[in-house]
Coordinates of C-alpha atoms in Angstrom, one line a residue:
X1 CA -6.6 -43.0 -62.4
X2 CA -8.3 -42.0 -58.9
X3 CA -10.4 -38.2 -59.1
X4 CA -7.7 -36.5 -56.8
X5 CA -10.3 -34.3 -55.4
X6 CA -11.7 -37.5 -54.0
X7 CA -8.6 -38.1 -52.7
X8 CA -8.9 -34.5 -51.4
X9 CA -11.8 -34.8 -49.6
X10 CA -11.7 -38.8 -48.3
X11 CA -7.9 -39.2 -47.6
X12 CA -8.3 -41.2 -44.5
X13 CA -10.3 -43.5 -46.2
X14 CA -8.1 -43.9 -49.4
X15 CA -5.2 -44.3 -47.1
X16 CA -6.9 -47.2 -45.3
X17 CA -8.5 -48.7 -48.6
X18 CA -5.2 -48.4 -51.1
X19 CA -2.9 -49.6 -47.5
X20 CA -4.4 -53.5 -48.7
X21 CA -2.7 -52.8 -51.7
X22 CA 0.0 -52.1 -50.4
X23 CA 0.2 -48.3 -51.1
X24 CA 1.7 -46.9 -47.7
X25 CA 0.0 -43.5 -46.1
X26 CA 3.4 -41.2 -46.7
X27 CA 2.7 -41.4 -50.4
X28 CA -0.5 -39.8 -49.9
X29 CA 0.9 -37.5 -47.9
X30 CA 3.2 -36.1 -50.5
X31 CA 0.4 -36.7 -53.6
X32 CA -1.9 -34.0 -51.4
X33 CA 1.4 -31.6 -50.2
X34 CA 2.1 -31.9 -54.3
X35 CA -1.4 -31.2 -55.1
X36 CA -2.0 -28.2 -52.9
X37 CA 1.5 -27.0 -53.8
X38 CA 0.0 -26.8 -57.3
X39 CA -3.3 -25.2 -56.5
X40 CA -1.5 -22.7 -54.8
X41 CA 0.8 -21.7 -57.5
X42 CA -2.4 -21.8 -59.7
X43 CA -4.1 -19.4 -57.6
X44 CA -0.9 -16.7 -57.7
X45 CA -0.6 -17.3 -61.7
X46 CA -4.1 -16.7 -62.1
X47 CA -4.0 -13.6 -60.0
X48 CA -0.9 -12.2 -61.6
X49 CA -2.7 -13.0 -65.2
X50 CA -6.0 -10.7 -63.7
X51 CA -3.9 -8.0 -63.0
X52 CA -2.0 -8.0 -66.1
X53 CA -5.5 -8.2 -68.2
X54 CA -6.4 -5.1 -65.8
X55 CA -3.0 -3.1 -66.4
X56 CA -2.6 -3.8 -70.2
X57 CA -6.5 -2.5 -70.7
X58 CA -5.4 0.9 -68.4
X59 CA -2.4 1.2 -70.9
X60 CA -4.2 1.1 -74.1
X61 CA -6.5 3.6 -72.7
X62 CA -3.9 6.1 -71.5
X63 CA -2.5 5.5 -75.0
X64 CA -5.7 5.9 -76.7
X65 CA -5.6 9.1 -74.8
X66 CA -2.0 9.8 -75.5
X67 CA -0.4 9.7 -72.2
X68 CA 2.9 8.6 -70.5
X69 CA 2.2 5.1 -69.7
X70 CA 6.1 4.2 -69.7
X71 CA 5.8 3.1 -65.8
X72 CA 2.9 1.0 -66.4
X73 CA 4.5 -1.0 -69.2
X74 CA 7.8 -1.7 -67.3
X75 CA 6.0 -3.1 -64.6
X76 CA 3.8 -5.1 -66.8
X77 CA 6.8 -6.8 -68.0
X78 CA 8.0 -7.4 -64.3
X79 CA 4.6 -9.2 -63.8
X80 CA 5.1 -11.1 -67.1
X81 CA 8.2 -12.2 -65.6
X82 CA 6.4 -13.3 -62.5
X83 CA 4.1 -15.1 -64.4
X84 CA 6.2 -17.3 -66.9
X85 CA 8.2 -18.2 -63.7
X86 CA 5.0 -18.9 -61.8
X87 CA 3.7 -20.8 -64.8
X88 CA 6.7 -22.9 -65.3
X89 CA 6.9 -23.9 -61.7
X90 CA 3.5 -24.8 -62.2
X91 CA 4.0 -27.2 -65.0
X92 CA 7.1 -29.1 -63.0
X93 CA 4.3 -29.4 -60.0
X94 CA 1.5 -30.5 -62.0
X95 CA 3.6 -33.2 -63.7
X96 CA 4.6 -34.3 -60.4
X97 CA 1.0 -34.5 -59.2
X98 CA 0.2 -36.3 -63.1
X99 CA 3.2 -39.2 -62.2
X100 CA 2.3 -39.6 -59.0
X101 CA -1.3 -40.0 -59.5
X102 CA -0.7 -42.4 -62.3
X103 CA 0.8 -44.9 -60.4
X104 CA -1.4 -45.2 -57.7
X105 CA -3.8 -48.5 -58.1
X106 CA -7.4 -48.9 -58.1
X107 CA -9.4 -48.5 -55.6
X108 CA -10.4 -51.9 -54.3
X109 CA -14.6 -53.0 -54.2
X110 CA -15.5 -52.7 -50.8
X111 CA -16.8 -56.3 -50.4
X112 CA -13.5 -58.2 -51.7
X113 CA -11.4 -60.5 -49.3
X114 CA -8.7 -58.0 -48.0
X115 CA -5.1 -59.6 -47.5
X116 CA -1.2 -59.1 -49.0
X117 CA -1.5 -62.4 -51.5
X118 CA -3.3 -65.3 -52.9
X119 CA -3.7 -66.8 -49.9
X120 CA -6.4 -64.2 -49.1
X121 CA -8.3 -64.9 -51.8
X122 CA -11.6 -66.7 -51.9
X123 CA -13.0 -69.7 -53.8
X124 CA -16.7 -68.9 -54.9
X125 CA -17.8 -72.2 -56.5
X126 CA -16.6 -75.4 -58.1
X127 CA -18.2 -76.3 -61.8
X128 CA -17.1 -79.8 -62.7
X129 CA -15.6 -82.9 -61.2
X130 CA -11.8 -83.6 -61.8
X131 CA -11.5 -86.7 -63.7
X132 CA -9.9 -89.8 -61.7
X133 CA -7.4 -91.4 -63.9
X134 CA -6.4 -95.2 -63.9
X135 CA -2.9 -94.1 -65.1
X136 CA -0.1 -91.5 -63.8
X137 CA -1.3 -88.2 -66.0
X138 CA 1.6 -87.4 -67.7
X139 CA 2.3 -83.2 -68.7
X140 CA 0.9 -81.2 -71.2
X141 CA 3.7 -80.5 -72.7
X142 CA 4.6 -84.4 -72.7
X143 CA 1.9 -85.0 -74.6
X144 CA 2.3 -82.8 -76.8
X145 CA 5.9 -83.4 -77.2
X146 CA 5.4 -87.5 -77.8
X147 CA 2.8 -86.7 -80.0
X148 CA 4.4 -84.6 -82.3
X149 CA 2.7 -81.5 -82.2
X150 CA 4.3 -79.3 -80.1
X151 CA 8.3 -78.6 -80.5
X152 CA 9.7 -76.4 -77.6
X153 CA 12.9 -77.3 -78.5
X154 CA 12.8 -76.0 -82.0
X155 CA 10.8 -72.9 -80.5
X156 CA 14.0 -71.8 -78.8
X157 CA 16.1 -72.4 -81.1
X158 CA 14.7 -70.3 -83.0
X159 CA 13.2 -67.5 -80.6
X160 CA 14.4 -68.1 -76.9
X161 CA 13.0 -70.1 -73.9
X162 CA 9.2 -69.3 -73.6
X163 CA 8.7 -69.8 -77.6
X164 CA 6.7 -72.9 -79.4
X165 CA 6.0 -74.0 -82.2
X166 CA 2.6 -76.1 -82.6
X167 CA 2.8 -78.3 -85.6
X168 CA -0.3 -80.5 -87.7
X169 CA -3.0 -81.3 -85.2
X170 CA -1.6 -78.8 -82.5
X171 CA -1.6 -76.2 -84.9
X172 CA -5.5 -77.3 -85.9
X173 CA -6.4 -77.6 -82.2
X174 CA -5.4 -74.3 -81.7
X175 CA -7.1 -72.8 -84.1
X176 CA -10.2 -75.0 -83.4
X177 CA -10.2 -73.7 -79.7
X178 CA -10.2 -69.8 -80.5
X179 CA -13.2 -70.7 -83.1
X180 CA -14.8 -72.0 -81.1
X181 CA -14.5 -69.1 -78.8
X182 CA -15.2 -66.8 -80.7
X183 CA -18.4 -68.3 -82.2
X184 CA -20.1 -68.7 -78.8
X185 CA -18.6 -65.6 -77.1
X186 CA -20.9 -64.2 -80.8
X187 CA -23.9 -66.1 -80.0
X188 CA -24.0 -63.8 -76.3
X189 CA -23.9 -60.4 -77.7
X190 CA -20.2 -59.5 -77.9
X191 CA -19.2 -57.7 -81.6
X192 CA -15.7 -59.4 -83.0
X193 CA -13.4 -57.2 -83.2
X194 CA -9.6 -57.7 -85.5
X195 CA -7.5 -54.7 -83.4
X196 CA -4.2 -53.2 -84.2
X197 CA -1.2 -55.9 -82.6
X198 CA 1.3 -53.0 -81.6
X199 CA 0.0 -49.1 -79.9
X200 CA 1.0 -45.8 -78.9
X201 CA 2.0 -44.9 -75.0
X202 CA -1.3 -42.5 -74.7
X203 CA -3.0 -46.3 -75.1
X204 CA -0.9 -48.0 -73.2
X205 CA -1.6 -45.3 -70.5
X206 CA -5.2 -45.5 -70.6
X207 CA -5.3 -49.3 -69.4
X208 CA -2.9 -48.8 -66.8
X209 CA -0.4 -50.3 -68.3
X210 CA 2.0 -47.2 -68.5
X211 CA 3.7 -45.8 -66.7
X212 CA 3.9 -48.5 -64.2
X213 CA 4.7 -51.4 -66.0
X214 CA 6.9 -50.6 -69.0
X215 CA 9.2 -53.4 -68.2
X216 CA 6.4 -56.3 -68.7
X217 CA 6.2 -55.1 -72.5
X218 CA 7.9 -55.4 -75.6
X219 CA 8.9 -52.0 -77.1
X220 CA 9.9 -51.4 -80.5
X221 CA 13.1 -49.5 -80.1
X222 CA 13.3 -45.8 -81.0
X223 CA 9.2 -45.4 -81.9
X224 CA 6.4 -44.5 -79.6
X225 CA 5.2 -48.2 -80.2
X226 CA 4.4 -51.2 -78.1
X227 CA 3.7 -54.8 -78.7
X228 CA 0.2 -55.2 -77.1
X229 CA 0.1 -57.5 -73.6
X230 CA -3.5 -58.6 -74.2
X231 CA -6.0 -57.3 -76.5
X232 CA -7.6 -55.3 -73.3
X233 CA -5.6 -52.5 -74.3
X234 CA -6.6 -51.7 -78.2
X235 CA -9.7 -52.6 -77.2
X236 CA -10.5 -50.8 -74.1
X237 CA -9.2 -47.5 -76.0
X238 CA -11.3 -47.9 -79.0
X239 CA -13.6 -45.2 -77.3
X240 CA -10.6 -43.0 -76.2
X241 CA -11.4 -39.0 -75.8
X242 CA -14.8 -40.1 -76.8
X243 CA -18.7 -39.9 -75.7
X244 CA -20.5 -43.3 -75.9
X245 CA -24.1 -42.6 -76.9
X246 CA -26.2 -44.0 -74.2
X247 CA -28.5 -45.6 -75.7
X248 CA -25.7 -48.1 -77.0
X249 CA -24.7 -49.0 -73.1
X250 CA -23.6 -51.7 -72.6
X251 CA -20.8 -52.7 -75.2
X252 CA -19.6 -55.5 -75.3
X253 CA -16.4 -56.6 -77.8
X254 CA -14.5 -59.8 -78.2
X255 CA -11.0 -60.5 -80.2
X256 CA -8.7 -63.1 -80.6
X257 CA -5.1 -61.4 -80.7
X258 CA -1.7 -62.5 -79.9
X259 CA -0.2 -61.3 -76.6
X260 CA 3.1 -60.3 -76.3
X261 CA 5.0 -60.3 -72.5
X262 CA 8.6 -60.3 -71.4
X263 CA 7.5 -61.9 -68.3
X264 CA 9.7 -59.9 -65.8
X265 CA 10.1 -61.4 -62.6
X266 CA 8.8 -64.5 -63.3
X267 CA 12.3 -66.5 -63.6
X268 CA 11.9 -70.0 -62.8
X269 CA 8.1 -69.8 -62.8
X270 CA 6.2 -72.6 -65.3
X271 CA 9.8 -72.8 -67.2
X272 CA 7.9 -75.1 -69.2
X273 CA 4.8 -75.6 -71.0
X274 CA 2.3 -73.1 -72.4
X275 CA 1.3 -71.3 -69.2
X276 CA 3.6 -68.9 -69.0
X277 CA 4.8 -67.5 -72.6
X278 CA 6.2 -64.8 -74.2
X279 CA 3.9 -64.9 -77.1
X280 CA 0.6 -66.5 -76.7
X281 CA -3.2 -66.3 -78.4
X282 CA -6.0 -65.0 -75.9
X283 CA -9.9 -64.9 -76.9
X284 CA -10.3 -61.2 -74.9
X285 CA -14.0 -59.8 -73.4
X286 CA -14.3 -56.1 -73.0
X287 CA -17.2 -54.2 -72.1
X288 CA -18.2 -50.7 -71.5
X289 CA -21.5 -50.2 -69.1
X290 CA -23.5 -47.4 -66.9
X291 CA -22.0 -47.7 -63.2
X292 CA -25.0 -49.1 -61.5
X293 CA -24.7 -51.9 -64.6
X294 CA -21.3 -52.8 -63.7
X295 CA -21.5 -55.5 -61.4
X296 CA -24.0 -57.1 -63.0
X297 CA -21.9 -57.1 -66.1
X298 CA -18.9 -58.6 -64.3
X299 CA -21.1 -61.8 -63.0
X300 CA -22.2 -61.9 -66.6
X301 CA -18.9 -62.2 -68.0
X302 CA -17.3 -64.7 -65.7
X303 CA -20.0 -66.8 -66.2
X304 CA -19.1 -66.5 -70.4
X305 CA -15.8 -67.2 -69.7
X306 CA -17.0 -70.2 -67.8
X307 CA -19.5 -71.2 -70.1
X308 CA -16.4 -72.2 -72.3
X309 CA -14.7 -74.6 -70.4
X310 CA -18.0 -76.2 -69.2
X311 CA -19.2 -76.8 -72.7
X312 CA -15.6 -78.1 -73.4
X313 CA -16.1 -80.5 -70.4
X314 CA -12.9 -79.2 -68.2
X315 CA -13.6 -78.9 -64.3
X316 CA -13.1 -75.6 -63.3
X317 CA -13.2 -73.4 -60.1
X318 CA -14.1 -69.5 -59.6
X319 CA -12.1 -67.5 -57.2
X320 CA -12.1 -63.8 -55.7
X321 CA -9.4 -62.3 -55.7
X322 CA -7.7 -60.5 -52.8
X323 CA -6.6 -56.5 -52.4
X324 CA -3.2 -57.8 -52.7
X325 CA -3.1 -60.4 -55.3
X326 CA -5.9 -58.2 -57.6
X327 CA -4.2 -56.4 -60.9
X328 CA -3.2 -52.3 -61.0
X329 CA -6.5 -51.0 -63.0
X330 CA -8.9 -53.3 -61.3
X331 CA -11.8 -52.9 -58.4
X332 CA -13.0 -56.9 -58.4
X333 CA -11.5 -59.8 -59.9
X334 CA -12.9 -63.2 -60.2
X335 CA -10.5 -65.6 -61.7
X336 CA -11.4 -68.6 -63.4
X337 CA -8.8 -71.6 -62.8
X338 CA -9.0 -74.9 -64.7
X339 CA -7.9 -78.3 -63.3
X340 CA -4.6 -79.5 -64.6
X341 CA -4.3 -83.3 -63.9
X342 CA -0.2 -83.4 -64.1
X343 CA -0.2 -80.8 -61.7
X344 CA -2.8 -82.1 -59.3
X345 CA -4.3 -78.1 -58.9
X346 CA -6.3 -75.2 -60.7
X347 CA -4.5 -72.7 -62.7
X348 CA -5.3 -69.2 -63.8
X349 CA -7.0 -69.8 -67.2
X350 CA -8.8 -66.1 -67.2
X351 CA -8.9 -63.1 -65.0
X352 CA -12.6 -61.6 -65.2
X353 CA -12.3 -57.9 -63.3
X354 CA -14.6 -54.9 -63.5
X355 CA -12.5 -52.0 -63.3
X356 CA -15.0 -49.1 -62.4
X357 CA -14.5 -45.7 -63.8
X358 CA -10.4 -46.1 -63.5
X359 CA -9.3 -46.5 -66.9
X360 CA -12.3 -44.4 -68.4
X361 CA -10.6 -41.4 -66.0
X362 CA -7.7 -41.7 -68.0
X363 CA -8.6 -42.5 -71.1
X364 CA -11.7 -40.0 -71.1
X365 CA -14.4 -42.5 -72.0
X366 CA -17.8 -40.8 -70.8
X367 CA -21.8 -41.1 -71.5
X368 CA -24.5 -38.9 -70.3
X369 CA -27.1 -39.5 -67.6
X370 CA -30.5 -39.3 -67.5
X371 CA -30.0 -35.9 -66.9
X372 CA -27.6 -35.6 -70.1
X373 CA -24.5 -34.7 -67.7
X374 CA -21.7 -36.2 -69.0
X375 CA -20.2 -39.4 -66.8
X376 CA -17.1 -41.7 -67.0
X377 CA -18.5 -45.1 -68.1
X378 CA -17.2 -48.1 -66.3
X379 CA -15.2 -50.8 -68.4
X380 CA -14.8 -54.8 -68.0
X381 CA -11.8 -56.7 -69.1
X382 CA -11.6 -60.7 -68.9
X383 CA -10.0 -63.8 -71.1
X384 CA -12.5 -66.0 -72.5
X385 CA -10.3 -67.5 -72.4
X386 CA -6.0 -67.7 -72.8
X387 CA -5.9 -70.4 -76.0
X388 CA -2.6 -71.9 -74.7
X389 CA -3.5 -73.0 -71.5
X390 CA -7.0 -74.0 -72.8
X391 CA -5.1 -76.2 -75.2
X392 CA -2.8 -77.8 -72.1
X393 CA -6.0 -78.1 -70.2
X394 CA -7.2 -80.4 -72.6
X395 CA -4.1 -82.1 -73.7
X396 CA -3.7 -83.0 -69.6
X397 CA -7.5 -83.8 -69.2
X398 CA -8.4 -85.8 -72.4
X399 CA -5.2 -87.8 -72.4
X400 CA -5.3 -91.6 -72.7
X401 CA -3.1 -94.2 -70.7
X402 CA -1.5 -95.0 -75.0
X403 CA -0.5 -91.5 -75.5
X404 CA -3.5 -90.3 -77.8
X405 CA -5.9 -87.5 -77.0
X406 CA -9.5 -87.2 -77.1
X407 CA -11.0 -84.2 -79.1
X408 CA -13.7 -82.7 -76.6
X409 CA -17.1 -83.0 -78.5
X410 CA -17.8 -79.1 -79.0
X411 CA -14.7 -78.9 -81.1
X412 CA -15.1 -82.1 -83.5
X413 CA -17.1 -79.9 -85.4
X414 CA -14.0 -77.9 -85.7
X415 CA -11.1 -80.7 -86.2
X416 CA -12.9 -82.3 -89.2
X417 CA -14.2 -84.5 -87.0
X418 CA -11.5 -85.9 -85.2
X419 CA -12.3 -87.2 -82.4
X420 CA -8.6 -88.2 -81.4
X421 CA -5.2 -86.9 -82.1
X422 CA -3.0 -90.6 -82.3
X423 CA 0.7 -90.9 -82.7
X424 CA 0.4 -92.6 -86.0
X425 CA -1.7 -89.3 -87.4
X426 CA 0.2 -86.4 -86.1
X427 CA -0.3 -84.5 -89.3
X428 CA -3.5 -82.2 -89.9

């Protein structure tokens, strides 16, 4: 959440800044009528409340020495009147201010490409050369399909469209990936972390998550419960309404989870395949640091997340993303695409952003200075990386003209020693 007295003070230049995220100037307007509104009505409560304190001590005293203090005490109950309207008013405003507040994104990095969409955004390297085949790459989910380890049909049957089963090898490919993950995210610094699968709103809230985006979440009916989107949001909150001792700065976490996603608005989008699911495993970064650490922290982290798929040999590009194509909570995002042959492009295989001191606002994460006053740390957030789509990267770049698939070296280790998943051995 944005300090609203920044807002207060700079509201020229968080009108011009939150405009490239498309946040238009009336709905500032209104956020400041709404929050001077309130301070007003605070100011007349808190007056009313003086007096009362200054009445209700003359009235003890006249009684202490026993006279009439009839009037006084009627119109203390006039002003008590006064106040409980004043005060309820005041709550309606405040939640107003709260709502509104809530739903206004990040501001964005001053230094990021500014523009509506993803055609703004821009490329900051290529790692890796995109393999020339002497056959017509067939589809990840092809391969996987003809080779007997993924069923998408028997996923839907049994779940809905977006839902797959991965059988033997796919199953053991899987779990060899997010190992693997896991194991070098470990050998960087970040602590593994097993967090709870389903939260309460207040966490979903302190991501950014609510109240925004309650339609790209699964709910459990009737319970203050949701099925987590990505392990960002158990994890980010683990600090929640708390004081990080300093001399711990940075923290860094990692966790495999599943993530759950009802992928609103996204009909017709990657209808097939494991890009776009409704349940899928993610390997998740998270880290708390001092503000002047922050940026540092996010180059840091992008390069982890890329230190993955260049150890597992798949070309790669990093992007920055635009105002407009950036998420809700974040400042600066630096995606991490992966070549899919099939495709002939780069999809998103992680989202690397450093958020600043947004979520820590409203989840009250702070750590004290060098001068022991208390400050809202910033937090990081990035994949490292989205298992499924790690898995179709290498189904679609290790592929072989017969059908098989080579096991990347780093993960051998991990297979048994495989080192190719055949049609005749489908079966882990």
């Amino acid at each position: 959440m944005l300090d609203i007295k920044m807002i207060r003070q700079n509201p020229d230049d968080i009108k011009a800044r939150l405009a490239t995220r498309g946040v238009e100037a009336e709905t500032i307007d209104t956020l400041l009528e709404k929050d001077k509104e309130r301070r007003e009505l605070l100011v007349r409560s808190e007056s009313l409340k003086q007096k009362r304190n200054e009445v209700s001590e003359a009235i003890a005293q006249a009684k202490r020495n026993k006279e009439d203090a009839t009037e006084a005490i009627t119109a203390m109950r006039e002003v008590g009147g006064q106040i409980k309207q004043l005060d309820a008013q005041l709550a309606e405003v405040e939640a107003i201010v709260h709502d509104m507040a809530a739903c206004l994104p990040n501001l964005p990095n001053e230094t990021i490409p500014v523009g509506p969409d993803e055609d703004y955004n821009v490329e900051l390297r290529k790692v890796g050369t995109p393999r020339k085949f002497d056959f017509e790459p067939k589809a990840h989910w092809d391969i996987g399909e003809d080779l007997g380890i993924l069923d998408f049909e028997r996923g839907a049957k049994v779940s809905g469209a977006r839902f797959v089963y991965y059988k033997g090898w796919g199953a053991r490919l899987e779990r060899a990936v997010y190992n693997f993950m896991l194991d070098e995210h470990a050998k960087e610094g970040y602590t593994e972390v097993l967090p709870p699968y389903i939260v309460n709103a207040k966490t979903m809230y302190g991501t950014g998550q609510f109240p925004k985006f309650k339609e790209d979440v699964y709910q459990v009916n009737g319970e203050d419960m949701t099925l987590i989107p990505t392990a960002e949001v158990p994890l980010t909150n683990y600090y929640r309404d708390e004081v990080i001792p300093t001399d711990q700065l940075p923290v860094y976490f990692t966790a495999l989870t599943p993530s759950f996603r009802s992928e609103a608005g996204s009909a017709g989008r990657d209808t097939r395949g494991l890009i776009r699911m409704h349940q899928f495993n993610k390997v998740e970064l998270v880290k708390f640091a001092k503000p002047e650490e922050s940026y540092n922290e996010l180059e840091k982290m992008t390069q982890n997340a890329g230190d993955i798929m260049e150890k597992l040999g798949l070309p790669y590009h990093v992007i920055t993303l635009s105002t407009g194509d950036m998420g809700f909570s974040a400042a600066m995002t630096h995606d991490l695409e992966v070549w899919m042959p099939a495709q002939d492009t780069y999809r998103e295989i992680s989202s690397c952003s450093n958020c600043e001191d947004f979520q820590a606002r409203r989840a009250h994460i702070q750590y004290r200075d060098e001068n022991g006053k208390l400050q809202f740390v910033h937090t990081l957030n990035g994949s490292g990386l989205a298992v499924g789509r790690t898995v179709a990267a290498i189904l679609e770049n290790y592929q072989n003209e017969d059908g098989s698939v080579t096991i990347p070296e780093a993960l051998r280790p991990y297979m048994g020693g495989l080192e190719k998943i055949t049609k005749d051995d489908p079966e882990a």
